[in-house]
GROMACS .gro file of C-alpha atoms in nm:
model
  138
    1MET     CA    1 -11.143   3.849  -4.616
    2THR     CA    2 -11.001   3.445  -4.599
    3THR     CA    3 -11.165   3.193  -4.771
    4ASP     CA    4 -11.297   3.061  -4.479
    5GLN     CA    5 -11.461   3.385  -4.433
    6LEU     CA    6 -11.534   3.428  -4.757
    7ALA     CA    7 -11.720   3.035  -4.760
    8TRP     CA    8 -11.891   3.097  -4.465
    9ASP     CA    9 -12.071   3.466  -4.636
   10ARG     CA   10 -12.190   3.268  -4.857
   11VAL     CA   11 -12.347   2.953  -4.692
   12LEU     CA   12 -12.490   3.327  -4.486
   13ARG     CA   13 -12.616   3.478  -4.790
   14LEU     CA   14 -12.763   3.121  -4.886
   15HIS     CA   15 -12.923   3.065  -4.565
   16GLY     CA   16 -13.087   3.443  -4.573
   17ARG     CA   17 -13.176   3.342  -4.916
   18ILE     CA   18 -13.453   3.021  -4.836
   19GLU     CA   19 -13.526   3.106  -4.511
   20GLN     CA   20 -13.667   3.427  -4.652
   21GLU     CA   21 -13.839   3.277  -4.933
   22LEU     CA   22 -13.929   2.929  -4.730
   23GLY     CA   23 -14.125   3.173  -4.487
   24LYS     CA   24 -14.311   3.351  -4.751
   25ALA     CA   25 -14.392   3.092  -4.935
   26LEU     CA   26 -14.562   2.902  -4.587
   27GLN     CA   27 -14.712   3.256  -4.436
   28ARG     CA   28 -14.864   3.315  -4.757
   29ARG     CA   29 -15.009   2.939  -4.873
   30HIS     CA   30 -15.073   2.795  -4.503
   31GLY     CA   31 -15.099   3.093  -4.273
   32LEU     CA   32 -14.827   2.916  -4.049
   33GLY     CA   33 -14.418   3.057  -3.984
   34LEU     CA   34 -14.094   2.850  -4.057
   35SER     CA   35 -14.019   2.797  -3.679
   36GLU     CA   36 -14.443   2.653  -3.665
   37PHE     CA   37 -14.374   2.447  -3.924
   38ARG     CA   38 -14.035   2.339  -3.816
   39ALA     CA   39 -14.209   2.274  -3.447
   40LEU     CA   40 -14.491   2.001  -3.591
   41GLY     CA   41 -14.223   1.899  -3.817
   42LYS     CA   42 -13.981   1.779  -3.527
   43LEU     CA   43 -14.334   1.698  -3.307
   44ALA     CA   44 -14.481   1.480  -3.615
   45ALA     CA   45 -14.128   1.270  -3.627
   46THR     CA   46 -14.154   1.215  -3.306
   47GLU     CA   47 -14.297   0.824  -3.188
   48ASP     CA   48 -14.578   0.957  -2.929
   49GLY     CA   49 -14.579   1.317  -3.146
   50VAL     CA   50 -14.423   1.515  -2.761
   51LEU     CA   51 -14.154   1.663  -2.691
   52ARG     CA   52 -14.038   1.867  -2.405
   53MET     CA   53 -14.032   2.232  -2.481
   54GLN     CA   54 -13.612   2.296  -2.398
   55GLU     CA   55 -13.563   1.945  -2.618
   56LEU     CA   56 -13.836   2.159  -2.895
   57ALA     CA   57 -13.613   2.438  -2.866
   58GLU     CA   58 -13.261   2.288  -2.957
   59ALA     CA   59 -13.450   2.108  -3.221
   60ILE     CA   60 -13.516   2.362  -3.388
   61GLY     CA   61 -13.314   2.610  -3.305
   62LEU     CA   62 -13.466   2.901  -3.051
   63ASN     CA   63 -13.455   2.990  -2.726
   64GLN     CA   64 -13.669   2.878  -2.426
   65SER     CA   65 -13.824   3.214  -2.421
   66SER     CA   66 -13.913   3.201  -2.800
   67VAL     CA   67 -14.073   2.849  -2.827
   68SER     CA   68 -14.313   2.941  -2.537
   69ARG     CA   69 -14.444   3.239  -2.768
   70MET     CA   70 -14.429   2.968  -3.037
   71VAL     CA   71 -14.615   2.721  -2.858
   72VAL     CA   72 -14.854   2.933  -2.744
   73ARG     CA   73 -14.947   3.051  -3.088
   74LEU     CA   74 -14.975   2.695  -3.233
   75GLU     CA   75 -15.175   2.591  -2.885
   76ASP     CA   76 -15.383   2.845  -3.021
   77ALA     CA   77 -15.440   2.756  -3.336
   78GLY     CA   78 -15.525   2.439  -3.211
   79LEU     CA   79 -15.221   2.240  -3.375
   80THR     CA   80 -15.042   2.135  -2.986
   81ASP     CA   81 -15.209   2.085  -2.679
   82ARG     CA   82 -14.919   2.090  -2.353
   83ASP     CA   83 -14.867   1.881  -2.059
   84PRO     CA   84 -14.681   1.952  -1.757
   85CYS     CA   85 -14.403   1.737  -1.675
   86GLU     CA   86 -14.572   1.431  -1.388
   87ASN     CA   87 -14.217   1.405  -1.279
   88ASP     CA   88 -14.022   1.752  -1.283
   89ARG     CA   89 -14.263   2.079  -1.255
   90ARG     CA   90 -14.046   2.266  -1.374
   91GLY     CA   91 -14.103   2.036  -1.713
   92VAL     CA   92 -14.336   2.075  -2.000
   93TYR     CA   93 -14.457   1.902  -2.305
   94THR     CA   94 -14.583   2.036  -2.564
   95CYS     CA   95 -14.739   1.787  -2.756
   96ILE     CA   96 -14.907   1.755  -3.159
   97THR     CA   97 -15.247   1.698  -3.235
   98GLU     CA   98 -15.478   1.548  -3.478
   99THR     CA   99 -15.570   1.902  -3.646
  100GLY     CA  100 -15.151   1.969  -3.582
  101ARG     CA  101 -15.060   1.592  -3.817
  102LYS     CA  102 -15.302   1.728  -4.081
  103ARG     CA  103 -15.151   2.090  -4.144
  104TYR     CA  104 -14.825   1.988  -4.109
  105ALA     CA  105 -14.859   1.669  -4.374
  106GLU     CA  106 -15.078   1.998  -4.615
  107THR     CA  107 -14.788   2.203  -4.555
  108GLU     CA  108 -14.495   1.984  -4.604
  109PRO     CA  109 -14.522   1.922  -4.988
  110THR     CA  110 -14.484   2.375  -5.023
  111TYR     CA  111 -14.196   2.335  -4.825
  112ARG     CA  112 -14.047   2.088  -5.021
  113ASP     CA  113 -14.138   2.212  -5.385
  114VAL     CA  114 -14.044   2.643  -5.246
  115LEU     CA  115 -13.633   2.480  -5.088
  116ALA     CA  116 -13.613   2.264  -5.424
  117THR     CA  117 -13.694   2.567  -5.645
  118ALA     CA  118 -13.548   2.878  -5.436
  119LEU     CA  119 -13.140   2.610  -5.451
  120ASP     CA  120 -13.204   2.561  -5.829
  121LYS     CA  121 -13.220   3.002  -5.839
  122ALA     CA  122 -12.920   2.981  -5.615
  123HIS     CA  123 -12.734   2.758  -5.793
  124ALA     CA  124 -12.762   3.017  -6.102
  125ASP     CA  125 -12.586   3.241  -5.876
  126PRO     CA  126 -12.206   3.234  -5.969
  127GLU     CA  127 -12.117   3.352  -5.593
  128LEU     CA  128 -12.321   3.069  -5.460
  129LYS     CA  129 -12.321   2.775  -5.692
  130SER     CA  130 -12.013   2.575  -5.544
  131VAL     CA  131 -12.264   2.647  -5.213
  132VAL     CA  132 -12.519   2.467  -5.371
  133ALA     CA  133 -12.358   2.247  -5.501
  134ALA     CA  134 -12.213   2.076  -5.184
  135LEU     CA  135 -12.501   2.110  -5.035
  136ARG     CA  136 -12.700   1.872  -5.304
  137GLY     CA  137 -12.380   1.615  -5.277
  138VAL     CA  138 -12.291   1.743  -5.662
   0.00000   0.00000   0.00000
C-alpha cells in the first residue's frame, strides 16, 4: 500500500469512528439523526433559514432522494417546512421552523462535546494520532 493509501485509510477510519459516535449520541440524547442535525445546522446558518433542496443536498453531502426522505422526517417532526419555488415549478425550498431552530440549539452542544471527546480518544490511538493532530492544526 502506498503512503497516500495508508493516509487515506486512516482518514476514513477516523471519519467512520467519529460519525458513529456522533450519530449514536445525537439519536440517543435528542432523537435526531446526524444528517438531520447537519441539515438543521445548514438551514439555521442561512440568513433566512431557507435553502433549495438541491443546495441542502450538496451542503450535507447526500443525494437528492436521501435529502427528500430526510426532509419529510424533519417536516413530520415540525422542524422544517417546504415551499415550492414560484419561479421554477420543479424547485422546492426547505425552511427551518422556530421549533427546528430550538432543537438545533439544544443539540449543538452535544455535537460539539462528543466531537471533542471522540477526537481526544482517536488521538490516543497511535495510528490516528497524526491525523487528529493535522485536523486540529497541531
